[in-house]
PDB file of C-alpha atoms in Angstrom:
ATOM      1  CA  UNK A  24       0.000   0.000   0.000  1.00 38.00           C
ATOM      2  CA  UNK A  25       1.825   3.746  -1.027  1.00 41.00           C
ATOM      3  CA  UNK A  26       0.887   6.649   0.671  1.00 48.00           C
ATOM      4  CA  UNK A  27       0.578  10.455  -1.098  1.00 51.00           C
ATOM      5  CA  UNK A  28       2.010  12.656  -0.327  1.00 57.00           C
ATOM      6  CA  UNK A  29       0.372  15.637   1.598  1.00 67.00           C
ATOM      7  CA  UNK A  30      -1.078  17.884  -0.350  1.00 81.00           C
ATOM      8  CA  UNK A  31      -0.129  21.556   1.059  1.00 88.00           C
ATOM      9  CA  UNK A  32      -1.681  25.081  -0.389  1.00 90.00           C
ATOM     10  CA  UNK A  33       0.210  27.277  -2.126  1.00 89.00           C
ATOM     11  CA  UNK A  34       0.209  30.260   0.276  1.00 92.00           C
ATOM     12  CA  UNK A  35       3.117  32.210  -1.522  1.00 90.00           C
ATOM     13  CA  UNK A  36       0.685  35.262  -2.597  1.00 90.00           C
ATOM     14  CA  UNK A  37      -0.192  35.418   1.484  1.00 93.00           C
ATOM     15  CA  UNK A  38       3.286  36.735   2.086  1.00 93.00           C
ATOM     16  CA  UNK A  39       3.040  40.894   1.395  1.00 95.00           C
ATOM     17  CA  UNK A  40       7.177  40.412   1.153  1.00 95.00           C
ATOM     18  CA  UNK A  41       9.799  39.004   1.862  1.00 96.00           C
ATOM     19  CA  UNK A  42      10.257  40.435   5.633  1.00 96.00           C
ATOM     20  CA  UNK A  43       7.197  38.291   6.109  1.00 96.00           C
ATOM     21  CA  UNK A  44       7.980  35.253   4.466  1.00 97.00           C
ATOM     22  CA  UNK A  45      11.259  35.121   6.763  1.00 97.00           C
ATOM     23  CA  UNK A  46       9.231  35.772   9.656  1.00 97.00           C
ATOM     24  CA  UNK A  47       6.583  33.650   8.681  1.00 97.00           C
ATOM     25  CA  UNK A  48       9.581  30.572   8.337  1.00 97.00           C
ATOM     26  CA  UNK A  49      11.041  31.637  11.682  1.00 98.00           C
ATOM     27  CA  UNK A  50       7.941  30.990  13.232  1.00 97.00           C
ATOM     28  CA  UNK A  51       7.436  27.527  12.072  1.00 95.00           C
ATOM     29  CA  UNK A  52      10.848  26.785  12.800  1.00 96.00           C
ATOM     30  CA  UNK A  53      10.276  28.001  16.461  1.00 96.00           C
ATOM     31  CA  UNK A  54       7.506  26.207  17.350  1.00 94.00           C
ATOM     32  CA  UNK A  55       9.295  23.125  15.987  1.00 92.00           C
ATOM     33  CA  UNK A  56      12.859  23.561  18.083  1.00 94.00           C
ATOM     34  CA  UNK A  57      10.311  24.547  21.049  1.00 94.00           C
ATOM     35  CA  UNK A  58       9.650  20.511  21.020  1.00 90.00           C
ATOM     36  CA  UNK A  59      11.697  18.635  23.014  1.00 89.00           C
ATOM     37  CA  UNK A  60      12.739  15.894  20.777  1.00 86.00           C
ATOM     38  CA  UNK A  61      12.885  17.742  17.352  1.00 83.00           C
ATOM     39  CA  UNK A  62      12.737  14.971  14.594  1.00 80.00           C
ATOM     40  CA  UNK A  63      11.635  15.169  11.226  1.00 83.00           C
ATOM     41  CA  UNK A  64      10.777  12.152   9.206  1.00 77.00           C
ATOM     42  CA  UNK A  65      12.673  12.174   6.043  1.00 72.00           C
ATOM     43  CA  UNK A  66       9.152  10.912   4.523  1.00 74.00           C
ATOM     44  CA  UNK A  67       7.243  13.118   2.711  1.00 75.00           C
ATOM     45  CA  UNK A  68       5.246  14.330   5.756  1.00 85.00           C
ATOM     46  CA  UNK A  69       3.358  17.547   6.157  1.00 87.00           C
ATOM     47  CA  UNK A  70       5.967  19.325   8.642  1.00 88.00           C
ATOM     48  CA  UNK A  71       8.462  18.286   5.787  1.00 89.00           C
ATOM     49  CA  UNK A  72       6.717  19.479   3.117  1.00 90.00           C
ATOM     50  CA  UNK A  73       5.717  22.718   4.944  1.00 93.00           C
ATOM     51  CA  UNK A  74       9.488  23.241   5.667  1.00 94.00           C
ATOM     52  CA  UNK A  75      10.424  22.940   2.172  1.00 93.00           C
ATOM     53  CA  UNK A  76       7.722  24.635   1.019  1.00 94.00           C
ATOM     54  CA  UNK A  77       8.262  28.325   3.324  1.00 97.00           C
ATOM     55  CA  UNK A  78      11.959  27.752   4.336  1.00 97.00           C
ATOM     56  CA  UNK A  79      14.264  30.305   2.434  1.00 98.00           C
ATOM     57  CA  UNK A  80      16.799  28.264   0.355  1.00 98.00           C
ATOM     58  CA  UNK A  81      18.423  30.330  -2.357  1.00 97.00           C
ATOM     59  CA  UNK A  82      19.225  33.962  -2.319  1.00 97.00           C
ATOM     60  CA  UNK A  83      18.306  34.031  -6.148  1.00 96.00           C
ATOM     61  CA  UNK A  84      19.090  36.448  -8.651  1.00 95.00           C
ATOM     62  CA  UNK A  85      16.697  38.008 -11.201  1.00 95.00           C
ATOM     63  CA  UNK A  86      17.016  39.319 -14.139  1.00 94.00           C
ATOM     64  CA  UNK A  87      17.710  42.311 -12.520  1.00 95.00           C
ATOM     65  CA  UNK A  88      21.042  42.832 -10.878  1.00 94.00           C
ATOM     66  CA  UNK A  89      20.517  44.361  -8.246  1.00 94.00           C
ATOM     67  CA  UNK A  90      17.339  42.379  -7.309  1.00 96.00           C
ATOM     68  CA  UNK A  91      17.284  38.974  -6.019  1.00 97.00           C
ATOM     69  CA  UNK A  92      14.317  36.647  -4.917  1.00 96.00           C
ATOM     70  CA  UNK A  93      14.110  33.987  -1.756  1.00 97.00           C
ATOM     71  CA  UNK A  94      13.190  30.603  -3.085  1.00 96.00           C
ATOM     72  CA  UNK A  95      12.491  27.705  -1.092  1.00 96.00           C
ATOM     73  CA  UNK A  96      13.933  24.258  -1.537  1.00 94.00           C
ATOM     74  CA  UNK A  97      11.894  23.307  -4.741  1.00 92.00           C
ATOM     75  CA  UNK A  98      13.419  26.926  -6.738  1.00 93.00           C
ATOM     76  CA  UNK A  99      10.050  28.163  -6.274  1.00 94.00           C
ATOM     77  CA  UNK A 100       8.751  31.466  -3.944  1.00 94.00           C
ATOM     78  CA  UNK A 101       8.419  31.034  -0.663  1.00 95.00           C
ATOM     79  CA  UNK A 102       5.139  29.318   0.184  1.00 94.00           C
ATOM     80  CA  UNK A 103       4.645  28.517  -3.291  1.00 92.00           C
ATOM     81  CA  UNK A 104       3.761  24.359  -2.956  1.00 87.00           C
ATOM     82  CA  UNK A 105       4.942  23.330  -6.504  1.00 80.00           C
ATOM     83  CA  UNK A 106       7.792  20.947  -7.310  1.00 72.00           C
ATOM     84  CA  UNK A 107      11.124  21.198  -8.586  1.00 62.00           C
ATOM     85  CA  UNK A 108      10.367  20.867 -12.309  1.00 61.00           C
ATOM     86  CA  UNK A 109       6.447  21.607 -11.682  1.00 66.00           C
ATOM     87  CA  UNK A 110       4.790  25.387 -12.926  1.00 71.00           C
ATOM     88  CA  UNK A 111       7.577  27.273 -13.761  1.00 80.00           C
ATOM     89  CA  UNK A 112       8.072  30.548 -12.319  1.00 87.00           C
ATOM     90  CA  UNK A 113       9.345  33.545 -13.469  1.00 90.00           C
ATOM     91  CA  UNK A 114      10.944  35.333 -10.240  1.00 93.00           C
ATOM     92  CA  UNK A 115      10.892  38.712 -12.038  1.00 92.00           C
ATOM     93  CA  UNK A 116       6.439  39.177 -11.721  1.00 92.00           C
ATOM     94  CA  UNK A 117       7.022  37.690  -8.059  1.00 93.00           C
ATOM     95  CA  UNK A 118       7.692  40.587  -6.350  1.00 94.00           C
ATOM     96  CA  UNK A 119       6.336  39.981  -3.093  1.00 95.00           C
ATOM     97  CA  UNK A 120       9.515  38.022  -2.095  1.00 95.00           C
ATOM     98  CA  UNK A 121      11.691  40.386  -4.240  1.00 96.00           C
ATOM     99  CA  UNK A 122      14.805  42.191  -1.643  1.00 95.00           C
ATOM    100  CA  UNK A 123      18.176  44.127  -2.666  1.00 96.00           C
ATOM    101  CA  UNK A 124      21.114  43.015  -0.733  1.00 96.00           C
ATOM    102  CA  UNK A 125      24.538  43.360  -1.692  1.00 95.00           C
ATOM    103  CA  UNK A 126      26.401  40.187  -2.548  1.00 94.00           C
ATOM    104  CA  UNK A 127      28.167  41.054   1.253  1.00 95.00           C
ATOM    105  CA  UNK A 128      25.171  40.660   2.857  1.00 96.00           C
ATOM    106  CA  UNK A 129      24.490  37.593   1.124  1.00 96.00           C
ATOM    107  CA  UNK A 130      27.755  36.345   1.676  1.00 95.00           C
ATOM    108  CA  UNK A 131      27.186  37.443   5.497  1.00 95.00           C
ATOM    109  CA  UNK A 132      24.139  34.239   5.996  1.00 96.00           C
ATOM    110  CA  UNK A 133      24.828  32.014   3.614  1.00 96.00           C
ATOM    111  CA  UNK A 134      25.797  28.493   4.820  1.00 95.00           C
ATOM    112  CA  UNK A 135      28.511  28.673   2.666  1.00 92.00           C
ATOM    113  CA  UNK A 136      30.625  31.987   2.206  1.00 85.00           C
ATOM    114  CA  UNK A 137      31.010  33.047  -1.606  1.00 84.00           C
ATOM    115  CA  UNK A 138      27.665  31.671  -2.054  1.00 91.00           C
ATOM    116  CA  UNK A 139      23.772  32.430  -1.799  1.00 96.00           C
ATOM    117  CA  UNK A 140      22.265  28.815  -0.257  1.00 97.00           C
ATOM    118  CA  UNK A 141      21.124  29.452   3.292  1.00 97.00           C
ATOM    119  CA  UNK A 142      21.432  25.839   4.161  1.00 97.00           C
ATOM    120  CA  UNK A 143      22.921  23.014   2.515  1.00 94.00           C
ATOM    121  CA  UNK A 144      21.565  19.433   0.929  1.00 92.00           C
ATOM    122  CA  UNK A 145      23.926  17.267   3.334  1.00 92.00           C
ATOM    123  CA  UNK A 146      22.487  19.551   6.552  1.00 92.00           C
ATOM    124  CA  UNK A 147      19.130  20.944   6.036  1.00 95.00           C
ATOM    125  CA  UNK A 148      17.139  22.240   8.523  1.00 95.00           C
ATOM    126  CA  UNK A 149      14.968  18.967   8.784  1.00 93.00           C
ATOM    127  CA  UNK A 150      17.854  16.597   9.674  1.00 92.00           C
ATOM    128  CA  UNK A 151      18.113  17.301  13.071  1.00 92.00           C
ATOM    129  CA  UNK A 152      18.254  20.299  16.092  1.00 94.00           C
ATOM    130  CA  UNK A 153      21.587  21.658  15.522  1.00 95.00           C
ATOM    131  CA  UNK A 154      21.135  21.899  11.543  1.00 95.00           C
ATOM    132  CA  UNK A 155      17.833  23.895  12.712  1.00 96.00           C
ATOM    133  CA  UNK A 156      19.545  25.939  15.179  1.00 97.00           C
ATOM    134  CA  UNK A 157      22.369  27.111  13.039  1.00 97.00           C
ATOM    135  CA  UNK A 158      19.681  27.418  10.198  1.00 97.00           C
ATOM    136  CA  UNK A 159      17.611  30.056  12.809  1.00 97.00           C
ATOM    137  CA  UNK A 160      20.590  31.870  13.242  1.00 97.00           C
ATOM    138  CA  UNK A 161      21.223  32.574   9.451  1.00 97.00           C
ATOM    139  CA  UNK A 162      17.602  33.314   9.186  1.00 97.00           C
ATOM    140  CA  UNK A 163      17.857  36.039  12.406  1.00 97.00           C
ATOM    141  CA  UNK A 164      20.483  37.621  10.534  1.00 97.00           C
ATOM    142  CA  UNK A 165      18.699  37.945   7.055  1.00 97.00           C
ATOM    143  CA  UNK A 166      15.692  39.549   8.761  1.00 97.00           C
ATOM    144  CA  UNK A 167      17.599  42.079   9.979  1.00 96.00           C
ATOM    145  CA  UNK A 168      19.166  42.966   6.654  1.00 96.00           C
ATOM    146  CA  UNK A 169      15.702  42.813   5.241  1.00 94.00           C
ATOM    147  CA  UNK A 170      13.714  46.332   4.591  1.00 76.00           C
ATOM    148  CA  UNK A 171       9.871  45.932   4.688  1.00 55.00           C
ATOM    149  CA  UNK A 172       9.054  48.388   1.153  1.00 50.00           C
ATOM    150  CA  UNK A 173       7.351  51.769   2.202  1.00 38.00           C
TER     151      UNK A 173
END
């Protein structure tokens, strides 16, 4: 007998930017490390799906140089339920989740320095507490670089 997966909303149009998509993941995240065993199944659960669904991934550029977009783990908007490979998106009409950072303050929370990934495949924020600590940290940091628009 298989089981489907979940089948989650796509809620990225409920985010007025990307101030509140961070906030929105940093909630989620909370409540999760408030637990005191914090385990994700690697199954294609809801609290997995949600997490790849509204975590920030990518710092990803748009046509636009001087404007990137935050992606979640499937290259799509944050809160945006599609698959890698499912509805393709073009990042430049997304603007909700739209910021302008310079490549230091990318640099400054990315997992890895010289790059834009705000976690990493072999330690995402899923696999265990300290992965999702570390992973809060980085997303502290980016919501202080991040300007709600006027």
């Amino acid at each position: 007998m298989s089981t489907k997966s979940p089948e989650l909303p796509d809620i990225s149009a409920s985010h007025r930017n990307a101030l509140a998509g961070i906030k929105h993941a940093l909630l989620y995240l909370d409540n999760l490390l408030a637990k005191p065993r914090f385990q994700i199944p690697k199954s294609e659960t809801a609290a997995y799906m949600q997490m790849r669904r509204d975590f920030p991934y990518v710092i990803h550029s748009t046509n636009d140089p001087s404007v990137q977009i935050l992606v979640n783990r499937n290259y799509k908007p944050l809160g945006n339920s599609s698959r890698t490979g499912e509805d393709w998106v073009n990042y430049d009409v997304c603007t909700n989740m739209h910021l302008r950072l310079s490549s230091t303050e990318i640099t400054s929370v990315s997992v890895f320095k010289g790059d834009q990934y705000l976690f990493d495949d072999s330690a995402p924020p899923w696999s265990g507490r300290s992965q999702a600590e570390a992973y809060r940290i980085r997303l502290q940091e980016l919501r202080k670089l991040v300007t709600s628009p006027e």
